mmCIF file of C-alpha atoms in Angstrom:
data_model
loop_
_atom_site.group_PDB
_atom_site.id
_atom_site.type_symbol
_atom_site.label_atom_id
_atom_site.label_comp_id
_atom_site.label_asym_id
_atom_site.label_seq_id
_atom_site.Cartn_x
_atom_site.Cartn_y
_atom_site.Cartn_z
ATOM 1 C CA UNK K 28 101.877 207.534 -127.116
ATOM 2 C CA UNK K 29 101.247 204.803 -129.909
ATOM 3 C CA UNK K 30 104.901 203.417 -131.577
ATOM 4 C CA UNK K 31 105.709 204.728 -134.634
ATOM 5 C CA UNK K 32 103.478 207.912 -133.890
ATOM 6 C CA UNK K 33 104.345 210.255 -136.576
ATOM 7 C CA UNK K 34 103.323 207.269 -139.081
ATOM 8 C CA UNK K 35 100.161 207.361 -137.359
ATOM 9 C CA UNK K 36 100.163 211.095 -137.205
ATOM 10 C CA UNK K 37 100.635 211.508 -140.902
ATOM 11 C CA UNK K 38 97.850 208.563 -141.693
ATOM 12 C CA UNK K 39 95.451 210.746 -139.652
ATOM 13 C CA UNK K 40 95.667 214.022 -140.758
ATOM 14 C CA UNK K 41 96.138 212.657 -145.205
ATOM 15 C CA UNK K 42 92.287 210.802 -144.098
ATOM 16 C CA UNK K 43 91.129 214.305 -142.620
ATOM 17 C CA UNK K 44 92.566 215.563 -146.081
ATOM 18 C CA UNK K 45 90.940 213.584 -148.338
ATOM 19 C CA UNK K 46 87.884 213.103 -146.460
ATOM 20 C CA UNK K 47 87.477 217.006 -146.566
ATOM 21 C CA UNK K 48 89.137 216.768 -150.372
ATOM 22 C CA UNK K 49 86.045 213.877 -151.503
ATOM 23 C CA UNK K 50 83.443 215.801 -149.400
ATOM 24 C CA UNK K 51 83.896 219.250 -151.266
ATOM 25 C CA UNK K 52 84.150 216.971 -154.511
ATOM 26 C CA UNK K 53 80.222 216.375 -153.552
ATOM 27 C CA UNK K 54 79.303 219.310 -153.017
ATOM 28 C CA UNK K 55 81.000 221.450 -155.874
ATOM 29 C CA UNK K 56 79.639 218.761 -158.249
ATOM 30 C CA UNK K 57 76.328 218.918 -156.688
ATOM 31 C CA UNK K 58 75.538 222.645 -156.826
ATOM 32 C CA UNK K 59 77.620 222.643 -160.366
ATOM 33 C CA UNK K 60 74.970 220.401 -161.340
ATOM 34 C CA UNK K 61 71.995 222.475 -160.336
ATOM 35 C CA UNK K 62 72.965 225.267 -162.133
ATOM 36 C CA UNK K 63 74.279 224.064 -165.534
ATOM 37 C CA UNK K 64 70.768 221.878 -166.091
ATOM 38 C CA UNK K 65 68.821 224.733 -164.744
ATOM 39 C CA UNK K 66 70.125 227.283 -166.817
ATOM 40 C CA UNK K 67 71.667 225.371 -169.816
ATOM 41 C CA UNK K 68 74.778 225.739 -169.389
ATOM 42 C CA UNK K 69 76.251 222.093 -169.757
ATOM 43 C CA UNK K 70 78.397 223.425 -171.903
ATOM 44 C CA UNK K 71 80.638 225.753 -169.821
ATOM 45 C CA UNK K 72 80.144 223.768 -166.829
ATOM 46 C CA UNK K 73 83.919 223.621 -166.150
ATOM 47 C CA UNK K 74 83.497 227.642 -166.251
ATOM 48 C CA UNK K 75 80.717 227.480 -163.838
ATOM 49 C CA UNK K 76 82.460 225.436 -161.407
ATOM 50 C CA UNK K 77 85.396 227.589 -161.245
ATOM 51 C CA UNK K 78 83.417 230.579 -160.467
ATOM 52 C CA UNK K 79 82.090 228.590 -157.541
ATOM 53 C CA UNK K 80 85.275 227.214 -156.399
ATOM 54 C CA UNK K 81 86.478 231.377 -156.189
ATOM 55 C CA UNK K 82 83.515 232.518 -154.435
ATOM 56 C CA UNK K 83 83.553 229.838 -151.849
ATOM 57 C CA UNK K 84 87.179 230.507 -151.655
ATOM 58 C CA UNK K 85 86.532 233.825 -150.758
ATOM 59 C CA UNK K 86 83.660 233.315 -148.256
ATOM 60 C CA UNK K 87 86.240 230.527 -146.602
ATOM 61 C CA UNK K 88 89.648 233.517 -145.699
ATOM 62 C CA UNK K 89 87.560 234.525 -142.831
ATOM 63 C CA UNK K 90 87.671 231.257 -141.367
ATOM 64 C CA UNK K 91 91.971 230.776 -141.219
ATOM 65 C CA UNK K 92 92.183 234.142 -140.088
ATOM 66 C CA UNK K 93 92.787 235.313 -136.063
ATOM 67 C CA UNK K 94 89.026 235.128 -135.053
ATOM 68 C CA UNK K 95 88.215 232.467 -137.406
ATOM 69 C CA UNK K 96 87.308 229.949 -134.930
ATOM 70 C CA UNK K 97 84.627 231.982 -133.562
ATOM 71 C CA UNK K 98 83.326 232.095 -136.657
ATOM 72 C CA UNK K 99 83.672 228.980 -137.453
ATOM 73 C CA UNK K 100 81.796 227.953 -134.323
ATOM 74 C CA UNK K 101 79.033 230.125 -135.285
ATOM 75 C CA UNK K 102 78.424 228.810 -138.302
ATOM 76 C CA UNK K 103 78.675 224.971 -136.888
ATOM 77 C CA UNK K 104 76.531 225.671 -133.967
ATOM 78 C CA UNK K 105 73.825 227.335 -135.946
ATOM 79 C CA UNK K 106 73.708 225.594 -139.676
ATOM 80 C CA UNK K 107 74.710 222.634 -139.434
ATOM 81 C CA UNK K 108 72.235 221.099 -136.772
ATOM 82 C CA UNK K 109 69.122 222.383 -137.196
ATOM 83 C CA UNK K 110 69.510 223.015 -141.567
ATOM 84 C CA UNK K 111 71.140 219.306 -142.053
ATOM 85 C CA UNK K 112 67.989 218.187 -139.933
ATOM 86 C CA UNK K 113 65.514 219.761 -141.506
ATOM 87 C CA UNK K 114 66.632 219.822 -145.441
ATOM 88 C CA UNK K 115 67.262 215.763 -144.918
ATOM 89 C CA UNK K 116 63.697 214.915 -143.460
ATOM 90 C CA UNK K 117 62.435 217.162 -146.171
ATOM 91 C CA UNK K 118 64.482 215.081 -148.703
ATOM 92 C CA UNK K 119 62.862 212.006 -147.138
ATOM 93 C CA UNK K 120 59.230 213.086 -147.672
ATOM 94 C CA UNK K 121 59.626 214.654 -150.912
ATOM 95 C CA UNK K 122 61.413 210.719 -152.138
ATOM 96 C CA UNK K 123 59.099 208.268 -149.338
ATOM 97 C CA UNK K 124 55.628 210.029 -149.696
ATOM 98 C CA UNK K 125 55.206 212.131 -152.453
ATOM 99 C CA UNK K 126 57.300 210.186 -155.343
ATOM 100 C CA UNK K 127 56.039 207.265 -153.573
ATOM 101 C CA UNK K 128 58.723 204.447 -152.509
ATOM 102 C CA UNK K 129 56.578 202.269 -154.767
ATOM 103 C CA UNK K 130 57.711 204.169 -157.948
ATOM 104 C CA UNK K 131 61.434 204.997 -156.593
ATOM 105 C CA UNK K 132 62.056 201.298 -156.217
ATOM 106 C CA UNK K 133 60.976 200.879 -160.013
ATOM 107 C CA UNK K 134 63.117 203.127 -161.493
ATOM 108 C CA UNK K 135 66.225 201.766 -159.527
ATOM 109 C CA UNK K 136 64.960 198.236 -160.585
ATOM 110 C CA UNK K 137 65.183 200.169 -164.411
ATOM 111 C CA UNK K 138 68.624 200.944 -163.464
ATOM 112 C CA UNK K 139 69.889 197.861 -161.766
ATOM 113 C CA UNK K 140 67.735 195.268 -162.518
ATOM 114 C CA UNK K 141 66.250 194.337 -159.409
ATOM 115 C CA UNK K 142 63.612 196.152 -156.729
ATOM 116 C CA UNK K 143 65.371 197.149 -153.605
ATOM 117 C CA UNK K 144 64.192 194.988 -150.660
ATOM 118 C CA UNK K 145 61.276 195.600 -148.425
ATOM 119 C CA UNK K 146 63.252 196.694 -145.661
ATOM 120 C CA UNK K 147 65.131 199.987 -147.988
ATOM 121 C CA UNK K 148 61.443 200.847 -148.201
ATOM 122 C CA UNK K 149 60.630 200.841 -144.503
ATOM 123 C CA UNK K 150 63.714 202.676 -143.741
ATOM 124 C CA UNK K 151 62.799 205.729 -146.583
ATOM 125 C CA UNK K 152 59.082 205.552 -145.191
ATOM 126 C CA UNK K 153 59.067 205.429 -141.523
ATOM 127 C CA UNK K 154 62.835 204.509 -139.948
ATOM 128 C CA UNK K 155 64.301 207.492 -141.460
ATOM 129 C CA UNK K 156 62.404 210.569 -141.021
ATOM 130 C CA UNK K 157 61.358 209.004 -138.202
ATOM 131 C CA UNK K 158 64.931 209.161 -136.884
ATOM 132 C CA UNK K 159 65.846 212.450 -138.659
ATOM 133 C CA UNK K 160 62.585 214.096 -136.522
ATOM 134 C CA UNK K 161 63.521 212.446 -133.133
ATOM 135 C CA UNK K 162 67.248 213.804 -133.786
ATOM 136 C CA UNK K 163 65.396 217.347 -134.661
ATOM 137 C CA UNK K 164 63.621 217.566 -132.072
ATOM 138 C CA UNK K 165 66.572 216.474 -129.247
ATOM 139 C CA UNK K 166 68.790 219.047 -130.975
ATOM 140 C CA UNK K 167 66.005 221.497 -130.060
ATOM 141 C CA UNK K 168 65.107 220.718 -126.475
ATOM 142 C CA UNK K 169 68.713 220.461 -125.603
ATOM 143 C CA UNK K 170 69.850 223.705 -127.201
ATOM 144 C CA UNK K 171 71.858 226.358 -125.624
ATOM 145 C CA UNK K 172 73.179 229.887 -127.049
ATOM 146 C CA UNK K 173 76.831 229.822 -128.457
ATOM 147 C CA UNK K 174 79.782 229.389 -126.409
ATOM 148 C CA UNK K 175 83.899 228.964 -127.608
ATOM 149 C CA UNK K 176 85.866 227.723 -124.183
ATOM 150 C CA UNK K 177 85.461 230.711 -122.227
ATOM 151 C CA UNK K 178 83.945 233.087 -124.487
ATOM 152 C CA UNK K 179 80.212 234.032 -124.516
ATOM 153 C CA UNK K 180 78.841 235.504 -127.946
ATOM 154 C CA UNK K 181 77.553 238.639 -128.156
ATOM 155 C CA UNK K 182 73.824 238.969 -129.124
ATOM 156 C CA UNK K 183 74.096 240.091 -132.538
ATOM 157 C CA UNK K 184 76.628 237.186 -133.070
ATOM 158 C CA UNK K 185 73.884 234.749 -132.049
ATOM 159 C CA UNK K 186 71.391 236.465 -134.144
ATOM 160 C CA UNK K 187 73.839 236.297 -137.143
ATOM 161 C CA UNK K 188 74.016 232.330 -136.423
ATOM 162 C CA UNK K 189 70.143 231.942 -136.503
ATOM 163 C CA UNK K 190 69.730 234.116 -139.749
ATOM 164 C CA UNK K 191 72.286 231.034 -141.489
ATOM 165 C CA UNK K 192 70.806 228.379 -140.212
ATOM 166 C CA UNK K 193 67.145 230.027 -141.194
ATOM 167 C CA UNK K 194 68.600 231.451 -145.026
ATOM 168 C CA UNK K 195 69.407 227.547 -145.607
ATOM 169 C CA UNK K 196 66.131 225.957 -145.539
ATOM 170 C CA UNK K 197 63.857 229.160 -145.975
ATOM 171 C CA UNK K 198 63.654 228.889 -150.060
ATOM 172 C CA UNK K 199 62.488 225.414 -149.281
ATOM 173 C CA UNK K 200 58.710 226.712 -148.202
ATOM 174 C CA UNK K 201 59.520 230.159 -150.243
ATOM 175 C CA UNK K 202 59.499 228.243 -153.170
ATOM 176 C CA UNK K 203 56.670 226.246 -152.482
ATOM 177 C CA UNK K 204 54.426 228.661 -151.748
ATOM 178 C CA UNK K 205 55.557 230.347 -154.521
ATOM 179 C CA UNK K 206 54.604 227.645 -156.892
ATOM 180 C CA UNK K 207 51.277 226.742 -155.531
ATOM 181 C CA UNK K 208 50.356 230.445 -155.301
ATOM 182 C CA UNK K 209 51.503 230.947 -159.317
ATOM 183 C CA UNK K 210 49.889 227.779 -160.609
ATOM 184 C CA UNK K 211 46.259 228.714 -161.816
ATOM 185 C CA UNK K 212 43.908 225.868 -160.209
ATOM 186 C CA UNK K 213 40.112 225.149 -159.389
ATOM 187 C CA UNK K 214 41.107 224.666 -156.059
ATOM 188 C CA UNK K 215 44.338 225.137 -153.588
ATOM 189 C CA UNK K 216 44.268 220.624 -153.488
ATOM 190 C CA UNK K 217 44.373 220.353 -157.033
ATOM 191 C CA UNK K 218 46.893 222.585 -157.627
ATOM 192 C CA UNK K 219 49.064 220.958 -154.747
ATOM 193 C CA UNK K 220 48.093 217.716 -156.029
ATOM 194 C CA UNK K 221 49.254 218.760 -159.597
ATOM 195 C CA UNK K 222 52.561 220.192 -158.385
ATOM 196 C CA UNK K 223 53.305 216.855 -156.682
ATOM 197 C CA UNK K 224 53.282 215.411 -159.861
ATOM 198 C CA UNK K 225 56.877 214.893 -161.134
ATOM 199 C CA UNK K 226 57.718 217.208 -164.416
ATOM 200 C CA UNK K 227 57.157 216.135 -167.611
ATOM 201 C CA UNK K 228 60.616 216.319 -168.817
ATOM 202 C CA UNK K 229 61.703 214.148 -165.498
ATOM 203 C CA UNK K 230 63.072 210.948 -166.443
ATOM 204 C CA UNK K 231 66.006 209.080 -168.472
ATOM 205 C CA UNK K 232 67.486 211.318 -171.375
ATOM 206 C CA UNK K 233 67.539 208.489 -173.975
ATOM 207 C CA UNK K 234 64.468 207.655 -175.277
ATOM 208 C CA UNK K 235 64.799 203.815 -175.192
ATOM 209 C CA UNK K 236 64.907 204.265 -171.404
ATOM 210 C CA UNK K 237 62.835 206.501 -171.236
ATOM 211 C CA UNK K 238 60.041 204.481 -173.122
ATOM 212 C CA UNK K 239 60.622 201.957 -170.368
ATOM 213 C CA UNK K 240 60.288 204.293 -167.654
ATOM 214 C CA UNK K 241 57.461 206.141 -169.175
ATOM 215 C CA UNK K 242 55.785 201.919 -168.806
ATOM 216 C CA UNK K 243 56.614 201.664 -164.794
ATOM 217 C CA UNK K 244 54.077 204.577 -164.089
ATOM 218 C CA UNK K 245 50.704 204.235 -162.823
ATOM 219 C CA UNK K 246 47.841 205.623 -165.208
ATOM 220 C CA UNK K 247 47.422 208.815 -163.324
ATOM 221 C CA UNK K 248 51.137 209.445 -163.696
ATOM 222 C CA UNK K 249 51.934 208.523 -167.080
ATOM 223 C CA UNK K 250 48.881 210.613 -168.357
ATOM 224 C CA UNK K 251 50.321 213.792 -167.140
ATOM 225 C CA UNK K 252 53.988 212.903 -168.157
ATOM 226 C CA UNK K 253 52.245 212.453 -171.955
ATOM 227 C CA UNK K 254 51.025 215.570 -171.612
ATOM 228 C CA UNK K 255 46.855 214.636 -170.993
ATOM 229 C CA UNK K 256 45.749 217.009 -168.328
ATOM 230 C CA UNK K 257 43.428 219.303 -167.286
ATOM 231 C CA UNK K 258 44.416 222.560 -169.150
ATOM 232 C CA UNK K 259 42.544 224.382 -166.686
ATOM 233 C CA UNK K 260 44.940 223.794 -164.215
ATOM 234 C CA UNK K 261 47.897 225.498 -165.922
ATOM 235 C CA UNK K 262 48.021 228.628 -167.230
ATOM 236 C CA UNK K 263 50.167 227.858 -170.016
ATOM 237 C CA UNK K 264 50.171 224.385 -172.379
ATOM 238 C CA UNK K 265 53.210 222.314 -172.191
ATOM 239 C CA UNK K 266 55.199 222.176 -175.305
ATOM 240 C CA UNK K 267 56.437 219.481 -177.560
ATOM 241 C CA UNK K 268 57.863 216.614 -175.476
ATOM 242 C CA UNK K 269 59.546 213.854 -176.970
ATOM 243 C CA UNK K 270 58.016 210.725 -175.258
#
């Protein structure tokens, strides 16, 4: 009903194009990135992110075929709440309260040149999550099963939905658990306390940076990024760092 409304038709669909385009640019990149420094492969990165652009090209035909929206609304009614919900307020402690927002602002300050202002810290402390858990917990309360217009879902449909949004998050405390359980301590808090402890390769790649950042820690910190802890914690020695 708007003049000109094919202009206006064309402008909306090329931003739902390249917002989709930029998003999947993010995430590519972002799970590209994981593997290649995890595994060393830096080097045939371009190799790794076309084998990820063909597998989630393959997981996506179900989606354009003839019951692809009620897959499609599965998968959005299931993942995307609770998992986004969850993974984000983790993100938020792991940054806030266990880097510390005191030690995050110093290494953008390394970066940029200046400390963010008190208020970024509030937010990442206590506005955030705090937000992030109210949103959780509304999404919860005001759940209901899986519907498409008309169309219920069959049980096993809604099961499938819960087992995505649950295989999303569940390496989170896996891995976790995992590491605590592996990681030979005097005592379940020091080995948490330990593992809280960024790793001692974590940090800027050239050294001159790194020397700076290496200055920003506190004592406790920059001890165990050198190297000087308790052997008895770990069952293996670190190795040759360059610090």
């Amino acid at each position: 009903k708007l003049p000109a409304s094919p202009v206006w038709s064309v402008l909306f669909f090329t931003m739902l194009l390249t917002l989709g385009v930029g998003s999947m640019f993010v995430m590519i990149q972002s799970i590209a990135s994981c593997i290649t420094d995890e595994f060393n492969l830096t080097s045939r990165k371009t190799l790794v992110t076309a084998i990820i652009c063909v597998v989630e090209f393959l997981f996506g035909i179900p989606l354009i075929m003839q019951g692809g929206m009620y897959v499609l609304q599965v998968m959005d009614w299931y993942s995307i709440p609770f998992v986004v919900m969850i993974i984000t307020f983790a993100e938020c402690v792991a940054i806030a309260w266990i880097y510390g927002t005191s030690q995050f602002s110093k290494d953008i300050e390394l970066m940029i040149g200046s400390k963010p202002s008190i208020l970024w810290r509030i937010c990442w402390r206590f506005v955030t999550p705090g937000l992030v858990l109210f949103i959780f917990c509304f999404i919860i309360v005001t759940h209901v099963p899986v519907t498409y217009g008309s169309y219920t879902y069959p049980d096993w449909a809604i099961g499938v939905g819960w087992m995505l949004a649950v295989v999303s998050f569940v390496p989170i405390p896996l891995f976790a658990c995992y590491r605590i359980m592996t990681t030979v301590g005097k005592s379940l808090k020091e080995r948490i306390q330990y593992l809280t402890m960024p790793e001692p390769s974590w940090g800027p790649s050239l050294e001159k940076n790194r020397a700076l950042y290496i200055e920003t820690l506190s004592e406790k910190r920059k001890r165990h990024m050198l190297g000087h802890r308790d052997l008895d914690m770990v069952s293996t020695p670190l190795g040759n760092d360059k610090l």
